[in-house]
CSV table of C-alpha atoms in Angstrom, one decimal:
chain,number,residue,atom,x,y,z
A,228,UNK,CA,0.0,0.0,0.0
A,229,UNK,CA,1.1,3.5,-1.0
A,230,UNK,CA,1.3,5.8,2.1
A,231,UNK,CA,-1.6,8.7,2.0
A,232,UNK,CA,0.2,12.0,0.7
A,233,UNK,CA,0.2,14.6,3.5
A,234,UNK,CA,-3.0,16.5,3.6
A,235,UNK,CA,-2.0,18.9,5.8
A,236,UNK,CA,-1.6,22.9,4.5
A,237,UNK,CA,2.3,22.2,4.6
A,238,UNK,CA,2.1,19.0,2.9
A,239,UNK,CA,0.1,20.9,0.0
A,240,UNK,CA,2.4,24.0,-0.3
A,241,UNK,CA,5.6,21.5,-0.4
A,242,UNK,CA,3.8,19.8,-3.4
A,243,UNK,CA,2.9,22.9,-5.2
A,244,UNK,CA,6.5,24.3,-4.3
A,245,UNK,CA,7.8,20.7,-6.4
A,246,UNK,CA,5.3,21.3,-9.3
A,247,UNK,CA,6.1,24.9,-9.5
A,248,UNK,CA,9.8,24.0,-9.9
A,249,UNK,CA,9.9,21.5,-12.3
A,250,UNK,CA,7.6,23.4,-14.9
A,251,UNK,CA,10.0,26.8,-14.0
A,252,UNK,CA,13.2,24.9,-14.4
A,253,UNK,CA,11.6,23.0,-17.4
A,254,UNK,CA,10.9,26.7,-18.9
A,255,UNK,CA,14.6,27.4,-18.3
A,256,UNK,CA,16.1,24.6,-19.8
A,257,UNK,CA,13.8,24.6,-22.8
A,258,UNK,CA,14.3,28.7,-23.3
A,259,UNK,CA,18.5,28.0,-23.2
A,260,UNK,CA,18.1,25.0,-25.7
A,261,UNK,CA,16.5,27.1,-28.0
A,262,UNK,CA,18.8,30.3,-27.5
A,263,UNK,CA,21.8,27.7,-28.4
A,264,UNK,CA,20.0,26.2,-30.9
A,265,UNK,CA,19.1,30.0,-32.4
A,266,UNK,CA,22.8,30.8,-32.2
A,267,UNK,CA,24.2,27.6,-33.6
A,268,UNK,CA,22.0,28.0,-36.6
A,269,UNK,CA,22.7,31.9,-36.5
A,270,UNK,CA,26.7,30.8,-36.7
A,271,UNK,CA,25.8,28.1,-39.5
A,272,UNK,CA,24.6,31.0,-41.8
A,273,UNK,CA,27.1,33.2,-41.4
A,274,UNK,CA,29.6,30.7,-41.8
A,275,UNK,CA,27.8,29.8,-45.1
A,276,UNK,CA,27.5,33.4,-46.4
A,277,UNK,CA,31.4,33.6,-45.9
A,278,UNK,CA,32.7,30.7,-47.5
A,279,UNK,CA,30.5,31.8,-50.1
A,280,UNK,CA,32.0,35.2,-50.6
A,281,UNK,CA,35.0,33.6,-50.7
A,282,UNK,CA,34.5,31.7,-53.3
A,283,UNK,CA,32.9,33.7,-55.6
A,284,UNK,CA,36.3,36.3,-55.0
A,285,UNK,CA,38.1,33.1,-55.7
A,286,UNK,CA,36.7,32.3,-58.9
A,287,UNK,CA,37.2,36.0,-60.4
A,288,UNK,CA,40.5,35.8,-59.9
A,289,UNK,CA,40.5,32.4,-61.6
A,290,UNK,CA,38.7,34.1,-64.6
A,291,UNK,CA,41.2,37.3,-64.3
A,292,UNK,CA,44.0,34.7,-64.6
A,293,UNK,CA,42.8,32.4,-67.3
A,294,UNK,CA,42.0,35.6,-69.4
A,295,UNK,CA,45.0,37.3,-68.6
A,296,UNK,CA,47.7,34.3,-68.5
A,297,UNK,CA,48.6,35.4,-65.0
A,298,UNK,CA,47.7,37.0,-61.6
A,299,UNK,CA,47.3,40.3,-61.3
A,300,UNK,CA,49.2,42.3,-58.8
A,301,UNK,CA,48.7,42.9,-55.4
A,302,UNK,CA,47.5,46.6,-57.0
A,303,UNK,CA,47.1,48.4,-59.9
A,304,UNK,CA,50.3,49.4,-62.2
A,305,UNK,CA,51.0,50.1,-65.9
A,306,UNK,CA,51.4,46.1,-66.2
A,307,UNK,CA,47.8,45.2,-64.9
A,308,UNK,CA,46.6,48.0,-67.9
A,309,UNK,CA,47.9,47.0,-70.6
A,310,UNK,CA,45.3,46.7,-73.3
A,311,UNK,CA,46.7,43.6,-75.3
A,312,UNK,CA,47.5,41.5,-72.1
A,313,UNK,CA,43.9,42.1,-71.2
A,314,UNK,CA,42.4,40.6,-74.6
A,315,UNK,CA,39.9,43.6,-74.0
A,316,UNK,CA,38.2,42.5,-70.8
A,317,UNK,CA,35.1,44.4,-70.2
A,318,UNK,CA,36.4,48.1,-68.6
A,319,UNK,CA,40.0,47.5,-67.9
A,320,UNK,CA,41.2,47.5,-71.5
A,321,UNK,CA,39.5,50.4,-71.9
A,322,UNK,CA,41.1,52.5,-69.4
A,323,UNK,CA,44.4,52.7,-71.4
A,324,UNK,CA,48.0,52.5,-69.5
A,325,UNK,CA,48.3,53.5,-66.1
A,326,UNK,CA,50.8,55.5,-64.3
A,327,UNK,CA,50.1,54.4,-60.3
A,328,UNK,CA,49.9,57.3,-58.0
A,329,UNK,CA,53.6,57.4,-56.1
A,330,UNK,CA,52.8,56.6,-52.7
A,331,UNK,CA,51.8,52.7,-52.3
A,332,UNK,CA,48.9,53.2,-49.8
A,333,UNK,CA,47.0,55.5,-52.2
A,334,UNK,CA,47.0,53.3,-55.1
A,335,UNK,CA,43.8,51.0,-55.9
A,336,UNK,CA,43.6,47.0,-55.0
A,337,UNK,CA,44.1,44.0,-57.1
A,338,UNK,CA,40.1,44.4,-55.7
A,339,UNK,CA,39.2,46.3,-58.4
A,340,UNK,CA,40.5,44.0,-61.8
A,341,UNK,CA,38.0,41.5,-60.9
A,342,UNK,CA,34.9,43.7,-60.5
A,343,UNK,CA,34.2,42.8,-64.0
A,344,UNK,CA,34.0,39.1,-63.6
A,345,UNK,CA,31.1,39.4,-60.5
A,346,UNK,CA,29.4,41.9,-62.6
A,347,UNK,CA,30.1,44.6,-61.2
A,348,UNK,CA,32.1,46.7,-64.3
A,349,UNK,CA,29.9,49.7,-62.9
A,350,UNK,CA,32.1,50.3,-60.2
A,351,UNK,CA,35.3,49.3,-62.2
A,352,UNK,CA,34.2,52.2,-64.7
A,353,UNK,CA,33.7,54.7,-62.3
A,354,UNK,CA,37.3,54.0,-61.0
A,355,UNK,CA,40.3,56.0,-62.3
A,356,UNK,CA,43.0,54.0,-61.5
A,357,UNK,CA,46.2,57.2,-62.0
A,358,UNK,CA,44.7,59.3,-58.7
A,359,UNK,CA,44.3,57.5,-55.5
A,360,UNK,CA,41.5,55.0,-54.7
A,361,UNK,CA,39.9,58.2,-51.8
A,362,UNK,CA,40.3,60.8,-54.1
A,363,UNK,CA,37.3,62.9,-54.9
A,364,UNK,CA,36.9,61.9,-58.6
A,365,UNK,CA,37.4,58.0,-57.5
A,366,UNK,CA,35.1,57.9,-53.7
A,367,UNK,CA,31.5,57.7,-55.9
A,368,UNK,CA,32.8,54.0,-56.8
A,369,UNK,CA,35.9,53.2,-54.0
A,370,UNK,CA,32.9,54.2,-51.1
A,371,UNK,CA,30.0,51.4,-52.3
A,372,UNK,CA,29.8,48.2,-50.4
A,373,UNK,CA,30.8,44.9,-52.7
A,374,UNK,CA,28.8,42.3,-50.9
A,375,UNK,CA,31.5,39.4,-52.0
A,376,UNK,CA,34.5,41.3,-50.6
A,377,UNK,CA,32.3,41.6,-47.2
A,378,UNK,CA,31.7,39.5,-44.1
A,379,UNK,CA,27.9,38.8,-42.4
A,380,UNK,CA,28.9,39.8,-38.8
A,381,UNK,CA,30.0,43.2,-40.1
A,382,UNK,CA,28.3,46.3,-41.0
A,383,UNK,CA,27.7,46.9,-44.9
A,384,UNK,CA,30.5,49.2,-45.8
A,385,UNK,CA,33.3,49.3,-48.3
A,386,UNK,CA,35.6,47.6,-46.2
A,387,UNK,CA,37.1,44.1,-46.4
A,388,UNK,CA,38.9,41.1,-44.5
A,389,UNK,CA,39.9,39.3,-47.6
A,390,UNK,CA,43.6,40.3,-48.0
A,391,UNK,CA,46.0,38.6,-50.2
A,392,UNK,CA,50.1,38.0,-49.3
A,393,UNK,CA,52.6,39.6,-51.8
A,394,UNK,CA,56.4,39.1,-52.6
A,395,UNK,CA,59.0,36.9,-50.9
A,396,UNK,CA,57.7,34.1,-52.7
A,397,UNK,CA,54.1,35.0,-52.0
A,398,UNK,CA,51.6,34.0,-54.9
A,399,UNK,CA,51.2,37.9,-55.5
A,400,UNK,CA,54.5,39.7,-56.9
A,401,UNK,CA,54.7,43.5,-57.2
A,402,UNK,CA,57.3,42.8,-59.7
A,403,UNK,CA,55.3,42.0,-62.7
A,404,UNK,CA,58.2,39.7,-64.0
A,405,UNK,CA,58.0,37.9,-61.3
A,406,UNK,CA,54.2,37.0,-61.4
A,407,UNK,CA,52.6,33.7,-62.4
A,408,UNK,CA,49.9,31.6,-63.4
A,409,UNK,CA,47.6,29.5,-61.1
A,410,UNK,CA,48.5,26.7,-63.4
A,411,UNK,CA,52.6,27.6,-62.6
A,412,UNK,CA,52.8,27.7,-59.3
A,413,UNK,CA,55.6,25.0,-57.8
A,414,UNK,CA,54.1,23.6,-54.5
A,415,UNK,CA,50.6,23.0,-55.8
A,416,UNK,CA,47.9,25.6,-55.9
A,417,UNK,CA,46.5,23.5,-53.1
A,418,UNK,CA,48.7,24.0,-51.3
A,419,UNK,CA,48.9,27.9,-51.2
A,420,UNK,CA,47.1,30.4,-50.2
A,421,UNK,CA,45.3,32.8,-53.0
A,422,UNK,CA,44.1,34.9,-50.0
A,423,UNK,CA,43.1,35.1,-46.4
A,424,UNK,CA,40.4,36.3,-43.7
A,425,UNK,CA,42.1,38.6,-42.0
A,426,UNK,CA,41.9,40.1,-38.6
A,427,UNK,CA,41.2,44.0,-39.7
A,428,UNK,CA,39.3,45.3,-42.3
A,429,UNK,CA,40.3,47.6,-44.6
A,430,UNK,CA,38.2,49.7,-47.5
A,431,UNK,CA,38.5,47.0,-50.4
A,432,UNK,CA,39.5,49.6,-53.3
A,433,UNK,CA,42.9,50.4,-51.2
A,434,UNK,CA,46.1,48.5,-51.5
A,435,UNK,CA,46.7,47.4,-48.0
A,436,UNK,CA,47.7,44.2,-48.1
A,437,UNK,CA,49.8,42.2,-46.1
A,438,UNK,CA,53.6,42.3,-47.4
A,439,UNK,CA,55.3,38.7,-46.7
A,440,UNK,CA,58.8,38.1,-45.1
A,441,UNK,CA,59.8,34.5,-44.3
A,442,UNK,CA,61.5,35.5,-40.9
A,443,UNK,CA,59.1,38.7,-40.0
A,444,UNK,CA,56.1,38.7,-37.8
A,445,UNK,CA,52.9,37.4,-39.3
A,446,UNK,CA,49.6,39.7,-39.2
A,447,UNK,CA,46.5,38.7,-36.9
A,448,UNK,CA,43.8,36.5,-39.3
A,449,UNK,CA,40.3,36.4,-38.8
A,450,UNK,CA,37.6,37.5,-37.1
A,451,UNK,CA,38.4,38.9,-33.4
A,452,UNK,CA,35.8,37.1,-32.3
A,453,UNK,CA,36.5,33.6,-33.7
A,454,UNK,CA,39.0,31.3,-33.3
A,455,UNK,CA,39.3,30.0,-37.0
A,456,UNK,CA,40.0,32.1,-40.1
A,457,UNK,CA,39.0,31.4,-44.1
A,458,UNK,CA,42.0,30.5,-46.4
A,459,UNK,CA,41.5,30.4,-49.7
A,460,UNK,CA,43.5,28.4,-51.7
A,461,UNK,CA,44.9,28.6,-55.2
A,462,UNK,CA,42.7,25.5,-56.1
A,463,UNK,CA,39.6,27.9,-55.3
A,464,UNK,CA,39.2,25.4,-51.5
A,465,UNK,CA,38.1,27.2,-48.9
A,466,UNK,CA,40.1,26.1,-45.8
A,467,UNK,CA,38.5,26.8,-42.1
A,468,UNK,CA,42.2,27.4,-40.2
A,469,UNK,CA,42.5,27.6,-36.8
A,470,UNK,CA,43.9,30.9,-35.2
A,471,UNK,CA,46.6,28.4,-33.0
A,472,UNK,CA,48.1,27.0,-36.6
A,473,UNK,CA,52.0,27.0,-36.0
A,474,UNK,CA,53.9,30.0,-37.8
A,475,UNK,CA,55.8,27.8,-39.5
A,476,UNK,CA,52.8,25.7,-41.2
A,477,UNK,CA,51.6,29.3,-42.0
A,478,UNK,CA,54.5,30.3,-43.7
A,479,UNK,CA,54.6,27.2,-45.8
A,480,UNK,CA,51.2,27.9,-46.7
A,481,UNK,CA,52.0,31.3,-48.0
A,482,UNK,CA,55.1,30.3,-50.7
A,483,UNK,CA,54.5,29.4,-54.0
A,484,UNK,CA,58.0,27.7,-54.1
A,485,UNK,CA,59.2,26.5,-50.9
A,486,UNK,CA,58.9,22.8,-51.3
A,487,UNK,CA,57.8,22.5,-47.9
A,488,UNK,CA,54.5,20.8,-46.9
A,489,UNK,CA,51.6,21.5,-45.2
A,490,UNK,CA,51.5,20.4,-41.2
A,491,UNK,CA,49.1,18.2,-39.7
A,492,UNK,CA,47.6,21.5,-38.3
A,493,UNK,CA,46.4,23.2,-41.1
């Protein structure tokens, strides 16, 4: 026989106290399920939206190199305008030869050759790639947002995290004898890095990129508040890194030429 509950008024306020528990810690644990759940599929998207961008920025370089016979440069010079290397691509063979304004930081991106191949020659038009990418006649096109040069956690601007390495045996050369084709490049195009995710942001018409020496300090990647960063490779992969991959598997990702391979960390 099961023993009579208590009927006393403590008995009854003990077994409401229970019932009242359980449903309110039920509510809790239900209400932080669906938070994480709303977060995780929240992080899911973003991550999605991302690689996506990546890849689409990947893929117009492939087109600028199979039209072109080689990368462009980490920014704009007289090489990346001239009209017969270009086989009359869209705007850019239009523009004529260039003469670079002096000063490196005021010069337009690499960015800005493959505007054309995501269909965006309007803004490559409206660029004039002689004066600096902020000057007057050039903000109307350097100031709109590109949507595949941008990231989902951050605002809509004309800034960007995707940066690309140059010289040193980077893929990108600022010595146009020195640059190559995705097809030439000695340690495998999967196995280097076409660009990264980087830890700043920076407008995406500027060259501001990040200059590679093999013994030098290497810049933060990603997101501040991740711990992984994108790398995209030469084969048009999009790696997810993590932030704690050594220096030196870094660096070996980074050369065209080094003969080294990839760690077990990347």
């Amino acid at each position: 026989m099961h023993p009579e509950p208590d009927s006393t008024p403590r008995g009854r306020r003990k077994r409401t106290a229970l019932v009242v528990g359980l449903i309110v810690g039920g509510t809790i644990l239900f209400t932080g399920m669906v938070v994480g759940m709303i977060f995780w599929v929240r992080a899911s998207a973003e991550n999605t939206i991302r690689s996506n961008n990546a890849k689409i920025v990947s893929l117009c370089l492939q087109n600028y190199d199979s039209a072109n016979g080689k990368l462009p440069g980490p920014s704009i010079d007289s090489e990346s305008q001239n009209p017969s290397r270009q086989l009359n691509l869209f705007a850019i063979a239009e523009k004529g030869p260039v003469t670079p304004p002096v000063n490196p930081s005021d010069r337009i991106s690499w960015r800005a050759l493959i505007l054309p191949f995501m269909e965006r020659d309007d803004v490559n038009r409206g660029l004039d790639f002689n004066k600096p990418w902020n000057d007057p006649a050039n903000l109307p096109a350097s100031s709109l947002p590109i949507r595949a040069f941008g990231d989902p956690v951050d605002s809509v601007d004309a800034n960007t995290r995707f940066r690309v390495f140059f010289d040193n045996g980077a893929l990108f050369d600022t010595n146009p004898k020195k640059r190559v084709s995705l097809e030439q490049i000695p340690d495998g195009a999967g196995n280097t890095i076409l660009f990264v995710e980087s830890g700043d942001r920076v407008p995406w018409a500027q060259f501001n990129e990040h200059a590679f020496t093999p013994t030098g300090p290497l810049p933060a990647l990603g997101h501040p508040n991740r711990n992984t960063f994108l790398a995209c490779m030469a084969d048009g992969s999009v790696r997810v890194v993590k932030k704690s991959v050594s220096p030196n598997t870094l660096r070996s990702a980074i050369t065209r030429e080094g003969g080294e391979g990839l760690g077990p960390d990347w």
